[in-house]
């Protein structure tokens, strides 16, 4: 997320519109000639009516083979066209809504875990395990800008605008940057939610699956090293040396409540426009990691943040979001957020929109409390004491009764035995009453 800052244009310029039309034209030119006309084509009862531009339509039967494939191509082209339009329109909407940035920030600052939970299915907040702090984890390939994004988010909600950056950003491409899990409360003085910066994804999908499974099922802890099976012995030794003080700490383990997937927009664009395997591998790594079942919560997939957009034109940024939407199967205008390095109201509003999405879905997917903790009553200590006293009385009464029977033949039961039996009944009723409570 470096380079010169270029503020995104407030509206779709003629240049961007022209670039968009050129992109759509290139896509259409790959289709059969039969489909290269305007958007006035209609489908009715298994036939296709193609407008000839003068109000008359030529009817063509839809058969098997080529025509069916052509229909699929045209449907895909139109869907992509609509997605481009929707994404470009979202930039204009952000420009208009940026006047309400202060209210959007206040909403984030007023958040508390569970506050945005939807009461559905007759469930109440007390029926869920609500964490003290909602945890959002950042996942992404090398150089995607996770640490830079942490700094962007932190500065937006900190009162001290002159404070130094909290997350350390790698200057060069050497290494993987963050090797130890880092927790950042947002803002510093709050405990409502936090961000977890992580080590970059590996090119080996099996390594990624193993680490993601561990984070999502066992939880994350500040300062824990992220070691892969493929790490060299020298790297393992280096990480253990750096971790020498961590063994004396006992930081809290937090369960992950939602996932933020961070990607480098420039790398995505290269993978779109290149035939080189080294470039296209970037998109494949994204798709495999994103499809890992552990990073999703039921039907909720992670949000995607595209970085380095300040180095690209608006039309390229729109193309990237549409491509990622198709690659990952999520709506590009609603679940993919373009967060550039520029410090302008539009970018800051995009950050708040992204956080709102994450926190709302984190509350939506809070785990239910175990039925055992709700249904099994706790027995008070006094009930156990009364039970022990009663058992003692029963033992004494039996001994007294046994001692008198051989010496007093035919005599009536001793008066003390009647009293012991009466006490036993009274204590039993007390125990029963306490148990029912």
Short mmCIF file of C-alpha atoms in Angstrom, two decimals:
data_model
loop_
_atom_site.label_atom_id
_atom_site.label_comp_id
_atom_site.label_asym_id
_atom_site.label_seq_id
_atom_site.Cartn_x
_atom_site.Cartn_y
_atom_site.Cartn_z
CA UNK A 1 0.00 0.00 0.00
CA UNK A 2 2.80 2.39 -0.84
CA UNK A 3 3.57 4.86 -3.60
CA UNK A 4 2.18 8.28 -4.40
CA UNK A 5 -1.30 8.94 -3.17
CA UNK A 6 -3.89 9.32 -5.90
CA UNK A 7 -7.33 10.30 -4.69
CA UNK A 8 -10.04 8.38 -6.56
CA UNK A 9 -12.17 10.57 -8.81
CA UNK A 10 -15.53 11.51 -7.33
CA UNK A 11 -17.46 10.21 -10.32
CA UNK A 12 -17.03 8.05 -13.39
CA UNK A 13 -15.02 10.03 -15.89
CA UNK A 14 -15.32 9.78 -19.65
CA UNK A 15 -11.95 8.02 -19.71
CA UNK A 16 -13.09 5.38 -17.21
CA UNK A 17 -16.37 4.95 -19.03
CA UNK A 18 -14.51 4.53 -22.30
CA UNK A 19 -12.18 1.96 -20.72
CA UNK A 20 -15.16 0.07 -19.42
CA UNK A 21 -16.81 0.00 -22.82
CA UNK A 22 -13.54 -1.18 -24.37
CA UNK A 23 -13.31 -3.99 -21.82
CA UNK A 24 -16.86 -5.09 -22.57
CA UNK A 25 -16.23 -4.87 -26.31
CA UNK A 26 -13.17 -7.09 -25.99
CA UNK A 27 -15.24 -9.61 -24.08
CA UNK A 28 -17.99 -9.52 -26.66
CA UNK A 29 -15.55 -9.91 -29.57
CA UNK A 30 -14.71 -13.37 -28.29
CA UNK A 31 -18.29 -14.50 -28.76
CA UNK A 32 -19.72 -15.91 -32.01
CA UNK A 33 -20.81 -13.26 -34.51
CA UNK A 34 -24.41 -14.32 -33.91
CA UNK A 35 -24.25 -12.67 -30.45
CA UNK A 36 -22.28 -9.51 -31.18
CA UNK A 37 -25.09 -6.99 -31.16
CA UNK A 38 -26.67 -4.63 -28.66
CA UNK A 39 -28.54 -5.43 -25.47
CA UNK A 40 -31.96 -5.61 -27.14
CA UNK A 41 -31.76 -9.39 -27.50
CA UNK A 42 -34.68 -11.26 -25.88
CA UNK A 43 -35.43 -14.85 -24.94
CA UNK A 44 -38.94 -16.27 -25.31
CA UNK A 45 -40.19 -19.88 -25.12
CA UNK A 46 -36.89 -21.54 -26.03
CA UNK A 47 -36.18 -19.15 -28.91
CA UNK A 48 -33.97 -16.14 -29.25
CA UNK A 49 -35.28 -12.96 -30.88
CA UNK A 50 -32.46 -10.80 -32.17
CA UNK A 51 -33.33 -7.15 -32.83
CA UNK A 52 -32.08 -6.08 -36.23
CA UNK A 53 -32.05 -2.43 -35.21
CA UNK A 54 -35.16 -1.48 -37.18
CA UNK A 55 -37.89 -2.94 -35.00
CA UNK A 56 -37.92 -6.39 -36.57
CA UNK A 57 -36.56 -9.50 -34.96
CA UNK A 58 -35.08 -12.59 -36.46
CA UNK A 59 -36.14 -15.75 -34.63
CA UNK A 60 -33.51 -18.46 -34.12
CA UNK A 61 -34.26 -21.82 -32.54
CA UNK A 62 -32.19 -22.77 -29.51
CA UNK A 63 -30.79 -26.22 -30.03
CA UNK A 64 -28.09 -28.29 -28.46
CA UNK A 65 -24.36 -27.76 -28.80
CA UNK A 66 -23.20 -24.41 -30.13
CA UNK A 67 -26.36 -22.38 -29.48
CA UNK A 68 -26.56 -23.47 -25.85
CA UNK A 69 -22.91 -22.55 -25.26
CA UNK A 70 -23.49 -19.20 -26.94
CA UNK A 71 -26.42 -18.52 -24.63
CA UNK A 72 -24.21 -19.23 -21.62
CA UNK A 73 -21.51 -16.92 -22.94
CA UNK A 74 -23.97 -14.10 -23.51
CA UNK A 75 -25.52 -14.51 -20.06
CA UNK A 76 -22.05 -14.38 -18.51
CA UNK A 77 -21.15 -11.28 -20.51
CA UNK A 78 -24.28 -9.46 -19.43
CA UNK A 79 -23.79 -10.45 -15.81
CA UNK A 80 -20.24 -9.10 -15.93
CA UNK A 81 -21.48 -5.91 -17.59
CA UNK A 82 -24.05 -5.36 -14.81
CA UNK A 83 -21.41 -6.05 -12.16
CA UNK A 84 -19.09 -3.42 -13.66
CA UNK A 85 -21.89 -0.89 -13.67
CA UNK A 86 -22.81 -1.66 -10.06
CA UNK A 87 -19.21 -1.41 -8.84
CA UNK A 88 -18.59 1.90 -10.63
CA UNK A 89 -21.84 3.25 -9.26
CA UNK A 90 -20.74 2.30 -5.72
CA UNK A 91 -17.84 4.79 -5.96
CA UNK A 92 -20.32 7.58 -6.69
CA UNK A 93 -22.51 6.47 -3.78
CA UNK A 94 -19.52 6.50 -1.43
CA UNK A 95 -18.74 10.06 -2.50
CA UNK A 96 -22.26 11.14 -1.57
CA UNK A 97 -22.34 9.20 1.72
CA UNK A 98 -18.91 10.46 2.80
CA UNK A 99 -20.65 13.52 4.28
CA UNK A 100 -21.93 11.17 7.01
CA UNK A 101 -18.47 9.84 7.91
CA UNK A 102 -18.67 11.14 11.48
CA UNK A 103 -21.88 9.19 12.15
CA UNK A 104 -20.39 6.05 10.60
CA UNK A 105 -17.33 6.28 12.88
CA UNK A 106 -19.55 6.83 15.92
CA UNK A 107 -21.44 3.63 15.12
CA UNK A 108 -18.20 1.63 15.13
CA UNK A 109 -16.96 3.27 18.35
CA UNK A 110 -20.25 2.50 20.13
CA UNK A 111 -20.11 -1.20 19.26
CA UNK A 112 -20.02 -3.83 22.01
CA UNK A 113 -19.86 -7.61 21.43
CA UNK A 114 -23.31 -9.04 20.79
CA UNK A 115 -24.97 -5.61 20.50
CA UNK A 116 -25.77 -6.08 16.81
CA UNK A 117 -27.08 -9.63 17.14
CA UNK A 118 -30.34 -10.42 15.35
CA UNK A 119 -32.92 -12.02 17.65
CA UNK A 120 -34.11 -14.78 15.34
CA UNK A 121 -35.53 -18.21 16.06
CA UNK A 122 -36.70 -17.12 19.50
CA UNK A 123 -33.08 -16.81 20.69
CA UNK A 124 -31.97 -14.12 23.12
CA UNK A 125 -28.51 -12.68 23.81
CA UNK A 126 -28.29 -14.78 26.99
CA UNK A 127 -28.53 -17.92 24.82
CA UNK A 128 -25.15 -17.19 23.17
CA UNK A 129 -21.52 -17.30 24.27
CA UNK A 130 -20.70 -13.60 23.86
CA UNK A 131 -16.95 -12.86 23.94
CA UNK A 132 -15.47 -10.00 25.92
CA UNK A 133 -13.74 -8.89 22.71
CA UNK A 134 -14.81 -9.60 19.13
CA UNK A 135 -11.79 -10.86 17.18
CA UNK A 136 -11.29 -10.18 13.46
CA UNK A 137 -8.37 -11.94 11.78
CA UNK A 138 -6.55 -10.63 8.68
CA UNK A 139 -5.45 -13.28 6.17
CA UNK A 140 -3.68 -12.73 2.88
CA UNK A 141 -0.74 -13.55 0.59
CA UNK A 142 2.71 -12.04 0.87
CA UNK A 143 2.75 -8.28 0.25
CA UNK A 144 -1.02 -7.92 0.37
CA UNK A 145 -0.80 -5.07 2.89
CA UNK A 146 -2.28 -6.59 6.07
CA UNK A 147 -0.05 -4.62 8.43
CA UNK A 148 -0.60 -1.40 6.48
CA UNK A 149 -4.35 -1.98 6.69
CA UNK A 150 -4.09 -2.36 10.48
CA UNK A 151 -2.37 1.05 10.62
CA UNK A 152 -5.00 2.63 8.37
CA UNK A 153 -7.84 1.33 10.56
CA UNK A 154 -6.10 2.23 13.81
CA UNK A 155 -5.35 5.82 12.79
CA UNK A 156 -8.94 6.34 11.70
CA UNK A 157 -10.25 5.70 15.23
CA UNK A 158 -7.40 7.13 17.33
CA UNK A 159 -7.66 10.64 18.71
CA UNK A 160 -3.90 11.14 18.59
CA UNK A 161 -3.25 11.71 14.89
CA UNK A 162 0.49 12.09 15.52
CA UNK A 163 0.93 8.66 17.10
CA UNK A 164 3.37 6.31 15.40
CA UNK A 165 2.15 3.36 13.37
CA UNK A 166 1.28 0.38 15.55
CA UNK A 167 1.96 -2.45 13.07
CA UNK A 168 5.46 -2.80 11.63
CA UNK A 169 5.43 -2.82 7.83
CA UNK A 170 8.12 -4.60 5.81
CA UNK A 171 10.13 -2.26 3.61
CA UNK A 172 11.25 -4.87 1.07
CA UNK A 173 9.99 -8.18 -0.26
CA UNK A 174 12.54 -10.20 1.77
CA UNK A 175 10.87 -12.64 4.17
CA UNK A 176 7.18 -12.93 5.03
CA UNK A 177 6.91 -9.84 7.22
CA UNK A 178 4.82 -10.83 10.25
CA UNK A 179 5.99 -14.14 11.79
CA UNK A 180 4.17 -13.81 15.13
CA UNK A 181 0.46 -13.20 15.70
CA UNK A 182 -0.15 -9.58 16.66
CA UNK A 183 -3.28 -8.34 18.43
CA UNK A 184 -4.45 -4.73 18.04
CA UNK A 185 -7.37 -3.29 20.00
CA UNK A 186 -9.39 -0.77 17.99
CA UNK A 187 -9.07 1.84 19.37
CA UNK A 188 -6.28 1.28 21.91
CA UNK A 189 -8.41 2.25 24.89
CA UNK A 190 -11.28 -0.08 23.97
CA UNK A 191 -11.84 -3.82 24.39
CA UNK A 192 -14.86 -4.11 22.09
CA UNK A 193 -13.05 -5.58 19.09
CA UNK A 194 -9.54 -6.29 17.92
CA UNK A 195 -7.63 -7.09 14.73
CA UNK A 196 -5.16 -9.97 14.42
CA UNK A 197 -2.29 -9.49 12.00
CA UNK A 198 -0.91 -12.80 10.73
CA UNK A 199 1.89 -14.33 8.72
CA UNK A 200 1.42 -14.37 4.95
CA UNK A 201 -0.18 -17.32 3.22
CA UNK A 202 2.13 -19.93 1.74
CA UNK A 203 2.26 -21.03 -1.89
CA UNK A 204 1.57 -24.54 -0.55
CA UNK A 205 -2.19 -24.90 0.01
CA UNK A 206 -1.72 -27.80 2.43
CA UNK A 207 0.32 -25.55 4.75
CA UNK A 208 -2.38 -22.90 4.55
CA UNK A 209 -5.18 -25.35 5.33
CA UNK A 210 -3.37 -26.65 8.40
CA UNK A 211 -2.67 -23.18 9.83
CA UNK A 212 -6.14 -21.83 9.03
CA UNK A 213 -7.75 -24.85 10.68
CA UNK A 214 -5.68 -24.29 13.81
CA UNK A 215 -6.54 -20.60 14.04
CA UNK A 216 -10.24 -21.10 13.42
CA UNK A 217 -10.75 -24.11 15.71
CA UNK A 218 -8.17 -23.58 18.50
CA UNK A 219 -8.15 -19.78 18.55
CA UNK A 220 -5.40 -17.17 18.28
CA UNK A 221 -3.11 -15.67 20.90
CA UNK A 222 -0.99 -12.55 20.82
CA UNK A 223 2.68 -13.32 20.30
CA UNK A 224 2.31 -16.92 19.14
CA UNK A 225 4.78 -17.87 16.37
CA UNK A 226 3.38 -19.09 13.04
CA UNK A 227 5.55 -22.04 11.99
CA UNK A 228 4.93 -24.04 8.82
CA UNK A 229 5.94 -27.60 8.07
CA UNK A 230 7.88 -26.33 5.06
CA UNK A 231 9.97 -23.84 7.07
CA UNK A 232 13.70 -24.42 6.92
CA UNK A 233 15.61 -25.45 10.09
CA UNK A 234 17.41 -22.10 10.12
CA UNK A 235 14.10 -20.21 10.06
CA UNK A 236 12.68 -22.36 12.86
CA UNK A 237 15.79 -21.69 14.97
CA UNK A 238 15.55 -17.97 14.29
CA UNK A 239 11.88 -17.86 15.33
CA UNK A 240 12.57 -19.79 18.52
CA UNK A 241 15.31 -17.31 19.43
CA UNK A 242 12.96 -14.39 18.87
CA UNK A 243 10.29 -16.17 20.92
CA UNK A 244 12.52 -16.58 23.99
CA UNK A 245 10.40 -14.26 26.16
CA UNK A 246 7.01 -15.50 25.02
CA UNK A 247 7.16 -18.62 27.20
CA UNK A 248 6.88 -16.44 30.30
CA UNK A 249 3.71 -14.75 29.09
CA UNK A 250 0.20 -16.11 29.45
CA UNK A 251 -1.85 -13.98 27.07
CA UNK A 252 -5.48 -14.88 26.48
CA UNK A 253 -6.56 -17.20 23.67
CA UNK A 254 -9.36 -15.67 21.60
CA UNK A 255 -11.67 -17.49 19.24
CA UNK A 256 -11.91 -15.91 15.77
CA UNK A 257 -15.29 -14.30 15.12
CA UNK A 258 -14.82 -13.23 11.49
CA UNK A 259 -12.22 -13.18 8.70
CA UNK A 260 -10.89 -10.31 6.57
CA UNK A 261 -9.19 -11.51 3.38
CA UNK A 262 -6.60 -8.96 2.17
CA UNK A 263 -5.31 -9.03 -1.43
CA UNK A 264 -2.93 -6.90 -3.48
CA UNK A 265 -4.90 -5.28 -6.32
CA UNK A 266 -1.81 -4.99 -8.54
CA UNK A 267 -1.03 -8.71 -8.18
CA UNK A 268 -4.64 -9.58 -9.01
CA UNK A 269 -4.52 -7.39 -12.13
CA UNK A 270 -1.29 -9.08 -13.26
CA UNK A 271 -2.85 -12.51 -12.83
CA UNK A 272 -5.85 -11.40 -14.90
CA UNK A 273 -3.85 -10.06 -17.84
CA UNK A 274 -0.90 -12.46 -17.92
CA UNK A 275 -0.42 -15.96 -19.28
CA UNK A 276 2.65 -16.51 -17.13
CA UNK A 277 2.12 -19.29 -14.57
CA UNK A 278 4.01 -17.35 -11.90
CA UNK A 279 1.46 -14.54 -12.21
CA UNK A 280 -1.68 -16.68 -12.49
CA UNK A 281 -0.66 -18.67 -9.39
CA UNK A 282 -1.63 -15.65 -7.31
CA UNK A 283 -5.32 -16.03 -8.16
CA UNK A 284 -5.14 -19.78 -7.61
CA UNK A 285 -3.63 -19.30 -4.13
CA UNK A 286 -6.40 -16.84 -3.29
CA UNK A 287 -9.15 -19.15 -4.48
CA UNK A 288 -7.82 -22.20 -2.60
CA UNK A 289 -7.33 -20.36 0.69
CA UNK A 290 -10.68 -18.59 0.40
CA UNK A 291 -12.47 -21.91 -0.21
CA UNK A 292 -11.06 -23.44 2.99
CA UNK A 293 -14.23 -24.38 4.93
CA UNK A 294 -12.78 -23.24 8.26
CA UNK A 295 -12.66 -19.54 7.29
CA UNK A 296 -16.43 -19.40 6.68
CA UNK A 297 -19.22 -19.28 9.25
CA UNK A 298 -22.12 -21.35 7.90
CA UNK A 299 -23.09 -19.45 4.72
CA UNK A 300 -21.01 -16.37 5.56
CA UNK A 301 -17.78 -16.09 3.58
CA UNK A 302 -15.01 -13.64 4.58
CA UNK A 303 -14.98 -10.07 3.34
CA UNK A 304 -12.28 -9.17 0.82
CA UNK A 305 -10.20 -5.99 1.01
CA UNK A 306 -8.33 -4.88 -2.12
CA UNK A 307 -5.23 -2.77 -1.42
CA UNK A 308 -2.84 -0.68 -3.56
CA UNK A 309 -5.76 0.73 -5.54
CA UNK A 310 -4.24 4.22 -5.34
CA UNK A 311 -1.72 3.07 -7.97
CA UNK A 312 -4.44 2.00 -10.41
CA UNK A 313 -7.13 3.68 -12.50
CA UNK A 314 -10.74 3.51 -11.38
CA UNK A 315 -11.66 1.25 -14.29
CA UNK A 316 -8.91 -1.23 -13.34
CA UNK A 317 -10.08 -1.20 -9.74
CA UNK A 318 -13.59 -2.03 -10.91
CA UNK A 319 -12.27 -4.82 -13.14
CA UNK A 320 -10.38 -6.33 -10.19
CA UNK A 321 -13.45 -6.38 -7.96
CA UNK A 322 -15.59 -7.99 -10.65
CA UNK A 323 -12.90 -10.60 -11.33
CA UNK A 324 -12.58 -11.42 -7.62
CA UNK A 325 -16.35 -11.65 -7.32
CA UNK A 326 -16.44 -14.29 -10.05
CA UNK A 327 -13.35 -16.09 -8.72
CA UNK A 328 -14.51 -16.28 -5.11
CA UNK A 329 -18.28 -16.35 -5.59
CA UNK A 330 -19.18 -13.20 -3.62
CA UNK A 331 -20.93 -9.95 -4.68
CA UNK A 332 -18.20 -7.50 -5.80
CA UNK A 333 -20.08 -4.32 -4.90
CA UNK A 334 -21.17 -5.45 -1.42
CA UNK A 335 -18.53 -7.83 -0.04
CA UNK A 336 -15.32 -6.63 -1.73
CA UNK A 337 -13.96 -3.34 -0.35
CA UNK A 338 -11.47 -1.16 -2.21
CA UNK A 339 -9.30 0.44 0.51
CA UNK A 340 -6.51 2.54 -0.95
CA UNK A 341 -3.64 4.30 0.82
CA UNK A 342 -5.19 7.74 0.29
CA UNK A 343 -6.42 9.67 3.34
CA UNK A 344 -9.74 10.97 2.08
CA UNK A 345 -13.33 10.69 3.36
CA UNK A 346 -14.28 8.13 0.69
CA UNK A 347 -11.54 5.71 1.74
CA UNK A 348 -12.28 6.23 5.44
CA UNK A 349 -15.98 5.56 4.86
CA UNK A 350 -15.03 2.37 3.01
CA UNK A 351 -13.12 1.26 6.11
CA UNK A 352 -16.12 1.86 8.36
CA UNK A 353 -18.43 0.04 5.93
CA UNK A 354 -16.08 -2.94 5.91
CA UNK A 355 -15.89 -3.04 9.72
CA UNK A 356 -19.67 -2.74 10.02
CA UNK A 357 -20.06 -5.75 7.73
CA UNK A 358 -17.56 -7.78 9.77
CA UNK A 359 -18.98 -6.92 13.20
CA UNK A 360 -22.58 -7.47 12.13
CA UNK A 361 -21.75 -10.92 10.76
CA UNK A 362 -19.58 -11.74 13.78
CA UNK A 363 -22.57 -11.10 16.06
CA UNK A 364 -24.84 -13.00 13.70
CA UNK A 365 -22.70 -16.14 14.04
CA UNK A 366 -22.06 -16.17 17.78
CA UNK A 367 -21.92 -19.75 19.12
CA UNK A 368 -24.83 -21.06 21.16
CA UNK A 369 -24.35 -21.91 24.82
CA UNK A 370 -24.25 -25.60 25.65
CA UNK A 371 -27.62 -26.99 26.77
CA UNK A 372 -25.89 -28.68 29.70
CA UNK A 373 -25.04 -25.37 31.36
CA UNK A 374 -28.63 -24.22 31.02
CA UNK A 375 -30.53 -27.36 32.00
CA UNK A 376 -28.55 -29.00 34.84
CA UNK A 377 -29.22 -27.17 38.15
CA UNK A 378 -26.45 -26.46 40.60
CA UNK A 379 -26.82 -28.06 44.05
CA UNK A 380 -26.08 -25.71 46.99
CA UNK A 381 -23.46 -26.70 49.56
CA UNK A 382 -26.04 -26.66 52.36
CA UNK A 383 -27.87 -29.55 50.71
CA UNK A 384 -24.75 -31.70 50.89
CA UNK A 385 -24.28 -30.82 54.59
CA UNK A 386 -27.88 -31.77 55.43
CA UNK A 387 -27.45 -35.00 53.53
CA UNK A 388 -24.41 -35.92 55.62
CA UNK A 389 -26.23 -35.06 58.87
CA UNK A 390 -29.21 -37.16 57.85
CA UNK A 391 -27.01 -40.14 57.03
CA UNK A 392 -25.39 -39.80 60.46
CA UNK A 393 -28.77 -39.78 62.17
CA UNK A 394 -29.88 -42.84 60.23
CA UNK A 395 -26.74 -44.75 61.27
CA UNK A 396 -27.14 -43.78 64.95
CA UNK A 397 -30.85 -44.64 64.92
CA UNK A 398 -30.16 -48.06 63.46
CA UNK A 399 -27.51 -48.72 66.13
CA UNK A 400 -29.84 -47.66 68.97
CA UNK A 401 -32.66 -49.76 67.57
CA UNK A 402 -30.39 -52.81 67.29
CA UNK A 403 -29.05 -52.34 70.86
CA UNK A 404 -32.52 -52.27 72.52
CA UNK A 405 -34.20 -55.15 70.73
CA UNK A 406 -32.32 -58.04 72.51
CA UNK A 407 -32.86 -56.67 76.07
CA UNK A 408 -36.49 -55.57 75.96
CA UNK A 409 -38.51 -58.36 74.43
CA UNK A 410 -42.02 -57.43 73.48
CA UNK A 411 -41.49 -53.78 74.51
CA UNK A 412 -42.71 -50.86 72.41
CA UNK A 413 -40.18 -48.96 70.31
CA UNK A 414 -38.09 -46.56 72.30
CA UNK A 415 -39.18 -42.92 72.39
CA UNK A 416 -35.80 -41.79 71.05
CA UNK A 417 -36.30 -43.87 67.95
CA UNK A 418 -39.54 -41.99 67.24
CA UNK A 419 -37.70 -38.65 67.56
CA UNK A 420 -34.88 -39.80 65.27
CA UNK A 421 -37.39 -40.89 62.66
CA UNK A 422 -39.20 -37.55 62.92
CA UNK A 423 -35.91 -35.64 62.41
CA UNK A 424 -35.10 -37.82 59.43
CA UNK A 425 -38.43 -36.91 57.81
CA UNK A 426 -37.93 -33.20 58.49
CA UNK A 427 -34.38 -33.18 57.06
CA UNK A 428 -35.43 -35.14 53.99
CA UNK A 429 -38.10 -32.52 53.23
CA UNK A 430 -35.47 -29.77 53.57
CA UNK A 431 -33.11 -31.54 51.16
CA UNK A 432 -35.92 -32.07 48.66
CA UNK A 433 -36.91 -28.39 48.90
CA UNK A 434 -33.32 -27.17 48.31
CA UNK A 435 -32.81 -29.55 45.39
CA UNK A 436 -35.99 -28.32 43.68
CA UNK A 437 -34.86 -24.73 44.10
#
